[in-house]
Each structure stands twice: as structure tokens, then as C-alpha cells.
Coordinates of C-alpha atoms in Angstrom, one line a residue:
X22 CA 0.1 -0.3 0.1
X23 CA 1.1 3.4 -0.6
X24 CA 1.0 5.9 1.8
X25 CA 0.7 10.2 0.2
X26 CA 3.5 12.4 0.9
X27 CA 1.0 15.1 2.2
X28 CA -0.3 12.6 4.8
X29 CA 3.2 12.0 5.8
X30 CA 4.1 15.4 5.9
X31 CA 0.6 16.0 8.5
X32 CA 1.9 13.8 10.2
X33 CA 5.2 14.9 11.3
X34 CA 3.8 18.5 11.4
X35 CA 1.6 16.8 14.5
X36 CA 4.2 14.9 16.2
X37 CA 6.1 18.2 16.3
X38 CA 3.8 20.7 17.6
X39 CA 2.4 18.3 19.5
X40 CA 4.1 18.5 23.0
X41 CA 3.9 22.1 22.3
X42 CA 0.3 22.5 22.0
X43 CA -0.3 20.6 25.4
X44 CA 2.1 22.9 27.0
X45 CA -0.8 25.6 25.9
X46 CA -4.0 23.4 26.7
X47 CA -2.4 22.5 30.0
X48 CA -1.1 26.6 30.7
X49 CA -4.3 27.7 29.6
X50 CA -6.3 25.2 32.0
X51 CA -3.9 26.1 35.2
X52 CA -4.5 29.9 34.8
X53 CA -8.6 29.2 34.8
X54 CA -8.0 26.6 38.0
X55 CA -5.8 29.4 39.6
X56 CA -8.0 31.9 38.5
X57 CA -10.9 30.0 39.9
X58 CA -9.4 28.6 43.5
X59 CA -8.6 33.1 43.7
X60 CA -11.8 34.2 43.1
X61 CA -13.0 31.4 45.3
X62 CA -10.7 32.5 48.2
X63 CA -12.8 34.4 50.4
X64 CA -11.2 37.5 51.8
X65 CA -12.0 36.6 55.3
X66 CA -9.8 34.4 56.2
X67 CA -9.7 33.3 60.7
X68 CA -6.2 32.0 62.0
X69 CA -8.6 29.4 63.5
X70 CA -12.0 28.3 62.5
X71 CA -12.4 25.6 65.4
X72 CA -11.3 26.8 68.9
X73 CA -11.4 23.6 71.3
X74 CA -10.7 25.2 74.5
X75 CA -10.7 21.9 76.8
X76 CA -12.3 21.9 80.2
X77 CA -13.7 24.8 81.7
X78 CA -15.5 25.7 85.0
X79 CA -19.2 26.0 84.9
X80 CA -21.2 28.5 85.9
X81 CA -18.9 31.0 85.0
X82 CA -18.1 33.0 81.4
X83 CA -15.2 31.2 79.6
X84 CA -13.9 33.8 76.3
X85 CA -12.8 32.2 72.9
X86 CA -11.0 34.8 70.5
X87 CA -10.4 34.7 67.1
X88 CA -8.1 36.3 65.5
X89 CA -8.4 37.0 60.7
X90 CA -7.5 38.8 57.8
X91 CA -8.1 40.5 55.5
X92 CA -7.1 38.9 52.1
X93 CA -8.3 40.9 49.6
X94 CA -7.8 43.9 47.6
X95 CA -10.7 46.0 49.4
X96 CA -11.7 47.2 52.4
X97 CA -13.3 44.8 54.7
X98 CA -16.8 45.5 57.1
X99 CA -18.2 43.1 59.4
X100 CA -21.3 43.6 59.6
X101 CA -23.1 41.4 62.8
X102 CA -22.9 38.0 64.3
X103 CA -25.2 34.7 64.0
X104 CA -24.7 32.9 67.2
X105 CA -26.0 28.7 67.6
X106 CA -26.9 29.1 70.9
X107 CA -28.7 33.1 72.8
X108 CA -24.9 31.5 75.7
X109 CA -22.6 32.9 73.3
X110 CA -21.8 36.5 72.9
X111 CA -19.7 38.3 70.8
X112 CA -17.7 41.6 71.4
X113 CA -16.1 43.5 67.9
X114 CA -14.6 46.9 69.0
X115 CA -13.5 47.8 64.9
X116 CA -15.4 46.5 62.1
X117 CA -13.6 48.0 59.2
X118 CA -10.3 46.3 57.9
X119 CA -8.1 47.5 55.4
X120 CA -6.8 45.2 52.8
X121 CA -3.7 42.8 54.0
X122 CA -5.2 43.6 57.8
X123 CA -5.5 41.9 60.8
X124 CA -7.9 42.2 63.5
X125 CA -9.3 39.9 66.6
X126 CA -12.9 38.8 68.7
X127 CA -14.1 37.7 71.1
X128 CA -17.2 35.6 72.3
X129 CA -17.7 35.0 75.4
X130 CA -19.0 31.3 76.4
X131 CA -21.8 31.9 78.9
X132 CA -21.2 27.9 80.8
X133 CA -24.6 29.1 83.3
X134 CA -26.8 29.1 80.6
X135 CA -26.2 25.6 78.6
X136 CA -28.3 22.9 79.0
X137 CA -27.1 19.8 79.4
X138 CA -26.3 17.3 77.1
X139 CA -28.2 14.4 76.0
X140 CA -25.8 11.7 76.9
X141 CA -25.8 12.8 80.1
X142 CA -27.9 10.6 83.0
X143 CA -30.6 12.5 84.8
X144 CA -27.9 13.4 87.5
X145 CA -25.6 14.7 85.3
X146 CA -22.8 12.5 86.4
X147 CA -21.0 12.5 82.9
X148 CA -18.8 15.4 81.8
X149 CA -20.9 17.3 78.8
X150 CA -19.3 17.7 75.7
X151 CA -20.2 21.6 73.8
X152 CA -20.3 22.6 70.4
X153 CA -21.4 26.2 69.0
X154 CA -20.6 27.9 65.9
X155 CA -20.8 32.2 65.3
X156 CA -21.2 33.2 61.4
X157 CA -20.1 36.0 60.7
X158 CA -21.6 38.4 58.6
X159 CA -19.6 40.7 56.2
X160 CA -19.2 42.4 53.1
X161 CA -15.8 42.8 51.0
X162 CA -16.9 45.0 48.5
X163 CA -18.3 42.1 46.5
X164 CA -22.1 41.4 48.3
X165 CA -22.4 40.2 51.7
X166 CA -21.2 36.5 52.5
X167 CA -20.4 34.6 55.4
X168 CA -17.8 32.7 57.0
X169 CA -18.4 30.0 60.6
X170 CA -16.6 29.8 63.3
X171 CA -16.6 27.3 65.7
X172 CA -16.1 26.9 70.1
X173 CA -16.0 23.4 71.2
X174 CA -15.5 23.1 75.5
X175 CA -16.1 20.4 78.0
X176 CA -18.0 20.8 81.2
X177 CA -17.3 19.2 84.7
X178 CA -19.7 16.1 85.7
X179 CA -23.0 18.3 87.0
X180 CA -23.0 17.5 90.5
X181 CA -24.4 21.1 91.9
X182 CA -28.5 21.7 89.9
X183 CA -29.0 25.3 90.4
X184 CA -33.2 25.1 89.9
X185 CA -34.6 27.4 88.2
X186 CA -31.7 28.7 86.2
X187 CA -33.4 31.9 85.2
X188 CA -36.5 34.1 86.2
X189 CA -39.1 35.1 83.5
X190 CA -41.8 37.2 85.4
X191 CA -44.7 39.2 83.8
X192 CA -45.8 41.8 86.7
X193 CA -49.6 42.3 85.5
X194 CA -50.5 44.3 88.5
X195 CA -49.3 46.5 91.7
X196 CA -48.1 43.3 93.8
X197 CA -44.5 42.7 94.2
X198 CA -44.1 39.0 93.1
X199 CA -42.3 35.9 95.0
X200 CA -39.6 33.6 93.7
X201 CA -37.3 31.4 95.4
X202 CA -33.9 29.5 93.4
X203 CA -33.2 26.6 95.2
X204 CA -29.2 25.0 95.0
X205 CA -28.8 20.8 95.0
X206 CA -25.4 19.4 95.8
X207 CA -25.0 16.1 95.5
X208 CA -21.1 15.7 96.8
X209 CA -20.1 14.6 100.4
X210 CA -19.2 17.5 101.8
X211 CA -21.5 19.7 99.8
X212 CA -20.9 23.3 98.9
X213 CA -21.8 26.5 100.8
X214 CA -22.8 29.0 100.0
X215 CA -21.1 32.6 101.1
X216 CA -22.9 35.0 100.1
X217 CA -26.1 35.8 97.3
X218 CA -26.0 39.5 95.7
X219 CA -28.3 41.4 93.0
X220 CA -27.3 44.2 90.5
X221 CA -30.3 45.5 90.7
X222 CA -31.4 47.8 94.1
X223 CA -35.1 46.7 93.0
X224 CA -34.7 42.9 94.0
X225 CA -34.3 41.4 97.0
X226 CA -33.0 38.5 97.9
X227 CA -32.8 36.0 101.2
X228 CA -30.5 33.4 101.5
X229 CA -31.3 29.6 103.8
X230 CA -29.8 27.0 104.1
X231 CA -31.7 23.5 105.0
X232 CA -30.0 21.6 107.3
X233 CA -30.8 17.8 106.9
X234 CA -28.1 15.4 107.4
X235 CA -30.6 12.5 105.3
X236 CA -30.8 14.6 102.1
X237 CA -28.7 17.0 100.2
X238 CA -27.8 20.3 101.3
X239 CA -29.9 22.7 99.9
X240 CA -29.6 26.6 99.6
X241 CA -33.1 28.2 99.2
X242 CA -32.6 32.1 97.9
X243 CA -36.6 33.4 98.3
X244 CA -36.3 36.4 95.0
X245 CA -38.8 39.1 95.7
X246 CA -39.6 41.3 93.3
X247 CA -41.4 44.6 94.3
X248 CA -44.0 46.5 91.0
X249 CA -41.7 48.0 89.2
X250 CA -42.5 50.9 86.8
X251 CA -41.1 49.1 83.7
X252 CA -38.8 46.1 82.6
X253 CA -35.9 45.2 84.4
X254 CA -32.9 43.4 83.7
X255 CA -30.6 42.0 85.9
X256 CA -28.1 39.1 87.5
X257 CA -27.9 37.1 91.0
X258 CA -25.0 36.1 91.8
X259 CA -24.6 33.0 94.2
X260 CA -20.8 32.5 95.5
X261 CA -19.8 29.8 97.1
X262 CA -16.4 28.0 98.6
X263 CA -16.2 25.8 95.7
X264 CA -12.9 26.7 93.8
X265 CA -14.9 24.6 90.4
X266 CA -17.8 27.1 91.0
X267 CA -17.0 30.2 92.7
X268 CA -20.1 31.5 91.5
X269 CA -23.4 30.9 89.9
X270 CA -25.2 33.3 88.1
X271 CA -29.0 33.8 87.4
X272 CA -30.6 36.2 85.1
X273 CA -33.9 37.8 86.1
X274 CA -35.7 39.3 83.3
X275 CA -39.5 41.5 84.9
X276 CA -42.0 42.1 81.7
X277 CA -44.1 44.8 83.0
X278 CA -46.6 45.3 80.0
X279 CA -47.1 49.4 78.9
X280 CA -50.9 49.1 79.6
X281 CA -50.5 48.3 83.1
X282 CA -53.3 50.1 85.0
X283 CA -51.7 52.3 87.7
X284 CA -52.8 52.4 90.5
X285 CA -55.7 55.3 91.5
X286 CA -55.8 56.2 95.1
X287 CA -59.0 56.7 96.9
X288 CA -60.5 60.4 97.7
X289 CA -62.2 61.3 100.5
X290 CA -65.5 62.0 97.9
X291 CA -65.4 58.1 97.2
X292 CA -66.2 57.5 101.0
X293 CA -70.0 59.9 100.1
X294 CA -73.0 57.4 99.6
X295 CA -74.6 58.2 96.5
X296 CA -78.3 58.4 98.3
X297 CA -76.5 60.7 100.8
X298 CA -78.8 63.8 100.5
X299 CA -77.9 67.4 99.4
X300 CA -78.2 70.2 102.1

């Protein structure tokens, strides 16, 4: 079989150009992938996306500090935070960051407000692993975006219980409201409540420790809330001699409706019978 010269020349040219063509294709694909990676890289880059705080004491706030960098080419603005739990409080001092500028913020975890793990038994004798996240919403010139950071910590086995963990009172009349907070310690020896104080001078707290050898020690806190003129938020702090739980915080929220009737004092005219004879 005869092979035409034109076919031979075409095959030779193709063989010579093949490495060059593959190089051009590879270079083009590489540039495209590089551009895609650059476009996908977020402007808000964190040093750590997961902070493991380890074992922390219950009943006190625990701070977690996150560091980040604006890796974009435009100024970056932190818009807001969306925590996964009401026990997390983000704190940010500055919101605007230039390209290449570093920043930081703190997320305070209120361990007194966390709930029991589903893996704990009824007495809470197992350590509790807690994991929460915070979505950081920002704008770096190309629209709103968000990055997620995570916090993980371990609460020690709960043997001291507080019931209720918080007080929500609806004040519908002008009469004072009485509530009770009970602190129970199942350990031996139990803790001692050394002092109880409240941030608000309106709310009064009286403590009484029950002494019973066959029953866990209970500290009963009598809370008296008078009829405030407006809604208020305050905090009761229970001081103990336990190094792991030196302070236990119980939030108190009092809701007062805006249309609550104001008590009207009776005047002497109210005491005159309607059928009294006029003189």
C-alpha cells in the first residue's frame, strides 16, 4: 500500500507540534484553575476556624478569641454575628479593615446558660461536650458573605444544680412577686453558699440553708420583686466556697406591660354615699 507524501508531512508536523499544543492546553487549564481558586478564596480568613477550650468550669463566662485577616484587595466590613446559641456573646471593637489588615474579636460563652447534654444521665454524672458556632457576616466589596467559626469545650460533671436556671416574671399588677431559687449539691461534703447579691437594688434576695443529714444540702433563695414601673433585666450572683464554681449566675427578666393600670388612691369624696341627701 502506498502512502501519500502529503499524509506523511501532516503526520510529521502533528508529531512536532503535539508537545507544544499540550503545553499550551496545560497552561490554559492551569491559569483557569488558578483564577477559580483565587475567586473562591474568601476575603475573611481566620487563623483558626475551631477553638477547643478543653475542660472549663461551669457557672462562669469563658472567652474565646478569634484572629482573622482581610486577604482581599478591597476594604472589609464586619456586618454582624449570628451565634448558634443564646449562651454566646460576640464582642467586636472595630468593624472596618483595610486589605491585609489583621483583626480580632472575642466570643464569650456563658457556661451557666448551657443545657445538659443528651448523653448525660438524670443526675448529670457525665462530662458534657459542648460545641457551638458563630456565623460572621461581612462585606468585602462583592456583596454580603459569611464565614463560620466553631467553639468546643467540656463542662465537668454537674453535681450542683440550680432550679430554675433563670427567672422570667410577667408583672401584670402592682403587687410584689415572690419566687424561689434552689441550689442543690449532691456531693459530700456539699458546697456552702457564702453570699448572695443582685445587681439591681429593686430586687431583694434572702438566703436560707436547709440542714438535713439525710438529704442533700439545699440553699433556698427567696426572691422578692416589687411592682417596678418598667421592665428590667438583672442578675443574681450566688457565691460559694467551691473553687470550680465560685460564682453561679441566675438571670432575672421582669416584663411589665405598657398598658398596666396605675393604682388610683381613693379620695374622701369616694366615701360619700351616692344616695346621701344634699343640703
